[in-house]
PDB file of C-alpha atoms in Angstrom:
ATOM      1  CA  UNK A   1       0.000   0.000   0.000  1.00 60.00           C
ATOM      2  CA  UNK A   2       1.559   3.062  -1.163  1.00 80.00           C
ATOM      3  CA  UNK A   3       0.538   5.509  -3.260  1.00 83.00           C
ATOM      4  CA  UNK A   4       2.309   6.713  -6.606  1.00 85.00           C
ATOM      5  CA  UNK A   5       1.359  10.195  -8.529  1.00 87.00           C
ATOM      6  CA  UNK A   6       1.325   9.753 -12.517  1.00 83.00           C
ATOM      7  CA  UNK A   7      -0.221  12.255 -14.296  1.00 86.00           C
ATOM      8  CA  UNK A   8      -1.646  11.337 -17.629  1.00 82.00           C
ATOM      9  CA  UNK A   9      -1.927  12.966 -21.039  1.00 87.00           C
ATOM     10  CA  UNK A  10      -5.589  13.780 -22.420  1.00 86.00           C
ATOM     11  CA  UNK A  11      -5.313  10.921 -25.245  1.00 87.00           C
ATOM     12  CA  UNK A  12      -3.085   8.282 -22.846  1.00 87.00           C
ATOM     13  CA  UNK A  13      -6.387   5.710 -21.884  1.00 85.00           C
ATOM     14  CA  UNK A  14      -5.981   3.976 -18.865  1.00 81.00           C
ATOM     15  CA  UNK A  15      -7.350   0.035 -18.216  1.00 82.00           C
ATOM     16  CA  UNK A  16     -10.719  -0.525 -16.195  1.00 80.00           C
ATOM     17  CA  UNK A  17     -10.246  -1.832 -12.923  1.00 80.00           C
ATOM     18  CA  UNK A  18     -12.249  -4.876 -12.546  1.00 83.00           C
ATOM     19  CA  UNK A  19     -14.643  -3.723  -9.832  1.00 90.00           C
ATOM     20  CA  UNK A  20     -17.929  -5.885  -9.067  1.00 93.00           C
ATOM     21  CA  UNK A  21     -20.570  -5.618  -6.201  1.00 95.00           C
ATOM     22  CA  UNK A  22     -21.639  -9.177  -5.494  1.00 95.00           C
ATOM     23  CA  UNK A  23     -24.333 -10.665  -2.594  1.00 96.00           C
ATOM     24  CA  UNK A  24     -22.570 -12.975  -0.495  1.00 97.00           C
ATOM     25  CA  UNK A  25     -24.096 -15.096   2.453  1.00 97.00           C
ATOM     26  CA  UNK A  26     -22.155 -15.186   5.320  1.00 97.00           C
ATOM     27  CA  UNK A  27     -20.885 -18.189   6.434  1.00 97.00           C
ATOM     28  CA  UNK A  28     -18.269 -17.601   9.003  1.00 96.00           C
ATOM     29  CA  UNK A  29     -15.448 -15.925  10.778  1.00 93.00           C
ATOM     30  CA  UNK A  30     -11.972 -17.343  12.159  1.00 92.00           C
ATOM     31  CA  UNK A  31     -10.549 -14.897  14.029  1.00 85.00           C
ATOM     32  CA  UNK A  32      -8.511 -13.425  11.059  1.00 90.00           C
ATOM     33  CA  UNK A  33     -11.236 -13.751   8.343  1.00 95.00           C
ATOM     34  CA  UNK A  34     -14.275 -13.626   7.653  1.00 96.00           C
ATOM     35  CA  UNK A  35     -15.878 -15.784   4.700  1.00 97.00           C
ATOM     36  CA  UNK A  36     -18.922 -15.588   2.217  1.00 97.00           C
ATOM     37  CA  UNK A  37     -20.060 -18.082  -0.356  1.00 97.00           C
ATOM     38  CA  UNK A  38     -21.771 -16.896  -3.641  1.00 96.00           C
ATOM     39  CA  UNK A  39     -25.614 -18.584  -3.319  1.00 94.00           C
ATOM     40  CA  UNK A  40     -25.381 -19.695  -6.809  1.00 95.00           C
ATOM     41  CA  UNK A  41     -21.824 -21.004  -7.550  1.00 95.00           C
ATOM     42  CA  UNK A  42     -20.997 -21.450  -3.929  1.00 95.00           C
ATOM     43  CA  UNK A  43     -17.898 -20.151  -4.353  1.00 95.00           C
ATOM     44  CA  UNK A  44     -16.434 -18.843  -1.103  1.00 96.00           C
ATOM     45  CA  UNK A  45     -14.051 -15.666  -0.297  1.00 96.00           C
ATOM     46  CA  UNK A  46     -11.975 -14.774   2.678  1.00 96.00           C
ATOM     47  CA  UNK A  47     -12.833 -11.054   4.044  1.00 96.00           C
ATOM     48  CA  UNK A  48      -9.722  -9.691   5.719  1.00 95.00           C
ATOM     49  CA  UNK A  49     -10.792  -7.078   8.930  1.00 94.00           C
ATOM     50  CA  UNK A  50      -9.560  -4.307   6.792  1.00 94.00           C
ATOM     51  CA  UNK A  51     -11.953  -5.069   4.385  1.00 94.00           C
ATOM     52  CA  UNK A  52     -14.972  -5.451   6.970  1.00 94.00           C
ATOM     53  CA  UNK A  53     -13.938  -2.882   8.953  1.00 93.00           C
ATOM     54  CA  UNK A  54     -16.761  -1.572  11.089  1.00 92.00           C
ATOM     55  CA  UNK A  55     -19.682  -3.700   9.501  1.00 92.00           C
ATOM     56  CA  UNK A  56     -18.411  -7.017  11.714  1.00 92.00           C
ATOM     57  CA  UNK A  57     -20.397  -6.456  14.620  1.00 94.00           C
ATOM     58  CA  UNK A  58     -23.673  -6.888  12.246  1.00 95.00           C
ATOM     59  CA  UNK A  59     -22.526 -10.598  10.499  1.00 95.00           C
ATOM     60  CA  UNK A  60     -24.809 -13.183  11.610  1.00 93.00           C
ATOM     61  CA  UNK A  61     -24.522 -16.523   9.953  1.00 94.00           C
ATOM     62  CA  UNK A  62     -26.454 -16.547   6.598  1.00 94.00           C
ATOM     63  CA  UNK A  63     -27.168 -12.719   5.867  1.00 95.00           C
ATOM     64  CA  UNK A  64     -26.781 -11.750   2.898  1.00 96.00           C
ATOM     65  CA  UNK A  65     -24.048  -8.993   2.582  1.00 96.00           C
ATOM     66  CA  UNK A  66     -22.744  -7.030  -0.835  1.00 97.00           C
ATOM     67  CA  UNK A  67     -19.237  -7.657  -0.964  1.00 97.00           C
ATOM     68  CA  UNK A  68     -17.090  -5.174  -4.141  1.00 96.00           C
ATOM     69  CA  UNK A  69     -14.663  -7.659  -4.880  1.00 95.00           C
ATOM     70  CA  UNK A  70     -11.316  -6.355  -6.811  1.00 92.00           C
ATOM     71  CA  UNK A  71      -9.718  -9.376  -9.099  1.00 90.00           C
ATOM     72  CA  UNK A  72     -11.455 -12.063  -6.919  1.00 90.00           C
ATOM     73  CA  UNK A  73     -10.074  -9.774  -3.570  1.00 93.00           C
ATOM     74  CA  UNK A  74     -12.620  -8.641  -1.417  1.00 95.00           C
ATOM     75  CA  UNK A  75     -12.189  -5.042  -1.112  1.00 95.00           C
ATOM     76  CA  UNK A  76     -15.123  -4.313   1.305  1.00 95.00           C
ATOM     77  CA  UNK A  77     -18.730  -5.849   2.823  1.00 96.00           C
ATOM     78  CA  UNK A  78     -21.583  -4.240   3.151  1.00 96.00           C
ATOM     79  CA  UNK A  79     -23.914  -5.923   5.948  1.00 96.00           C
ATOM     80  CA  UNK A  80     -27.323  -5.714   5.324  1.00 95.00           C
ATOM     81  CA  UNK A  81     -29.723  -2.715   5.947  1.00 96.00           C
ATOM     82  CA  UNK A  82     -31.254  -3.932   8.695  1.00 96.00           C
ATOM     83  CA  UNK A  83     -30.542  -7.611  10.906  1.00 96.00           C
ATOM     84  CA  UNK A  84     -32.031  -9.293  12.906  1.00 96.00           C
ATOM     85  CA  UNK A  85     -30.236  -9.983  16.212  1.00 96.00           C
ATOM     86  CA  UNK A  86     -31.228 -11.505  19.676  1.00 97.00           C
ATOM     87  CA  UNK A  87     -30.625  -9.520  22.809  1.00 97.00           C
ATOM     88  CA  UNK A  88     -28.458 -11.683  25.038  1.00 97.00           C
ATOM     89  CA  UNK A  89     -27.772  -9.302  28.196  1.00 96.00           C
ATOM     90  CA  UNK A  90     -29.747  -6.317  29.007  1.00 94.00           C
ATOM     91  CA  UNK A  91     -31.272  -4.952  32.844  1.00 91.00           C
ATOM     92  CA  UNK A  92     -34.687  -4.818  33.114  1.00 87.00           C
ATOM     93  CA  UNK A  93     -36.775  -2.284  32.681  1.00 73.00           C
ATOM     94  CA  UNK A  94     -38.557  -0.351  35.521  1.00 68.00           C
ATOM     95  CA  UNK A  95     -41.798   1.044  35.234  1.00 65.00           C
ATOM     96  CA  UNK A  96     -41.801   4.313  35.250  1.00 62.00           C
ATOM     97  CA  UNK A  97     -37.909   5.076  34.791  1.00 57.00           C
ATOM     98  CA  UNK A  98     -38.223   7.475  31.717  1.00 58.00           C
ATOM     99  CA  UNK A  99     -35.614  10.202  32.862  1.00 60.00           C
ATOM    100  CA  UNK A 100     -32.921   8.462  30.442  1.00 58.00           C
ATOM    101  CA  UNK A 101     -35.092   9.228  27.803  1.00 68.00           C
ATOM    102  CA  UNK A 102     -36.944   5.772  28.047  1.00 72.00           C
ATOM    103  CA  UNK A 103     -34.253   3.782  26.788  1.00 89.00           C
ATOM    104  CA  UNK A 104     -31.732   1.123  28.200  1.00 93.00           C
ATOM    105  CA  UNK A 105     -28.326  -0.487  26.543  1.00 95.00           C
ATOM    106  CA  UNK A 106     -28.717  -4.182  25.469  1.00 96.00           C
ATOM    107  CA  UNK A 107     -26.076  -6.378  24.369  1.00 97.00           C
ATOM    108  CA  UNK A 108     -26.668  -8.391  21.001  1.00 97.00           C
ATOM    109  CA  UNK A 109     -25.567 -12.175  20.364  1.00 95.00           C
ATOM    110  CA  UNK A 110     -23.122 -10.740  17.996  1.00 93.00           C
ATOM    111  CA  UNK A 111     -21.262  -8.567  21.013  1.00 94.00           C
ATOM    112  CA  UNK A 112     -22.419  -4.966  19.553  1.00 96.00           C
ATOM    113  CA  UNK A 113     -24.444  -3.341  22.335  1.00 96.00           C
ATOM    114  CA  UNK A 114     -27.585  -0.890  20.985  1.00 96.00           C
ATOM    115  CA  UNK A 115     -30.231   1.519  22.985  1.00 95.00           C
ATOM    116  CA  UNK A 116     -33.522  -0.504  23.367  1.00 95.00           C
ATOM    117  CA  UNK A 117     -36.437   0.425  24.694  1.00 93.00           C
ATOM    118  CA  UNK A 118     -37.546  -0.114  28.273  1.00 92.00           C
ATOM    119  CA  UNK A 119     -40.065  -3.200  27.305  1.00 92.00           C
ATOM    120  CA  UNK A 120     -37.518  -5.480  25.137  1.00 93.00           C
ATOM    121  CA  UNK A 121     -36.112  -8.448  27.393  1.00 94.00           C
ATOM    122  CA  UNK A 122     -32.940 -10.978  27.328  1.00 95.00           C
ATOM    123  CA  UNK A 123     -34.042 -13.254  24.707  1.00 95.00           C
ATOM    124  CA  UNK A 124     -35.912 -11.171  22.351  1.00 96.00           C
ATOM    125  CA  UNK A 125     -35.418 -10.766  18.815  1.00 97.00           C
ATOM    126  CA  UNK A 126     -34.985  -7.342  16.876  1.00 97.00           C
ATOM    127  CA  UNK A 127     -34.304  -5.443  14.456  1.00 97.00           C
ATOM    128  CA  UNK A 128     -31.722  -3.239  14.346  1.00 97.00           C
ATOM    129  CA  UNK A 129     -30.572  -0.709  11.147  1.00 97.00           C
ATOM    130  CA  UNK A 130     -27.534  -1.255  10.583  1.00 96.00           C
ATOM    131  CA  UNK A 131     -26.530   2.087   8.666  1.00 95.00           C
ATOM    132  CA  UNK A 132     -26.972   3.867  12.115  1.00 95.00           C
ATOM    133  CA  UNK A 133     -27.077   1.533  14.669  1.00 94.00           C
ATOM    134  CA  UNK A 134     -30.382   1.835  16.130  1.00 96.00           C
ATOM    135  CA  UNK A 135     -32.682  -0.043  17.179  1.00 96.00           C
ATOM    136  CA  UNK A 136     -35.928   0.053  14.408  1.00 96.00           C
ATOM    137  CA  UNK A 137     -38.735  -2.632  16.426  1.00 96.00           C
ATOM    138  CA  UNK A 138     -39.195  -5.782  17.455  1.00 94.00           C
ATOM    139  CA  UNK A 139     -38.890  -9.202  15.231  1.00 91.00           C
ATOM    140  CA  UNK A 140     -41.355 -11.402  14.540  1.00 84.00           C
ATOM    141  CA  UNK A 141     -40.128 -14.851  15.517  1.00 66.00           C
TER     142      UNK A 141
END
């Protein structure tokens, strides 16, 4: 990774990188990658963090993600909009205790921790947008 300034003259062309956006399911990770199988050819790719970057804590076995693969190389993945997640820790919620603006944290089976409302308990499934982190409403089992 470095980079390297080349200017170029109006009739110099330049070769197309071969860029493609692809759905992947994920299938798993292994500490240093993460990997996705095409649903059709079930062909399967190895994610490096860099290239998942922030979008890790939403992977759940079998979403589908949009991977932009570079030569075969995953360059990044793109979780889904909104997941589905269960809440595996979270306090309960008092009756009455709105001063924190009627929310609580709750950690998800996947580790990231979201603002719930007061009503959701351990167990529960929902759905959470992914873009900003939120919690959107309960899931339907």
């Amino acid at each position: 990774g470095r980079v390297v300034d080349r200017t170029f003259k109006s009739g110099e062309s330049v070769e197309a990188a071969d860029v493609v956006e692809v759905q992947m399911q994920y299938l798993y990770g292994d500490g240093e990658f993460r990997y996705f199988m095409k649903p059709d050819t079930f062909e399967q790719y190895g994610a490096d963090a860099a290239a998942v970057g922030d979008g890790a804590k939403w992977l759940k076995e079998q979403d589908l993600c949009t991977l932009t693969l570079w030569n075969d190389v995953p360059l990044s993945v793109i979780p889904p909009n909104f997941v589905v997640l269960r809440v595996t820790e979270t306090d309960p919620g008092v009756r009455g205790d709105t001063s924190g603006g009627g929310g609580k944290p709750a950690t998800l089976e996947t580790g990231v921790v979201v603002r719930v409302p007061l009503f959701i308990d351990v167990g529960e499934r929902i759905r959470v947008d992914t873009r900003t982190g939120e919690y959107v409403a309960r899931a339907k089992e």
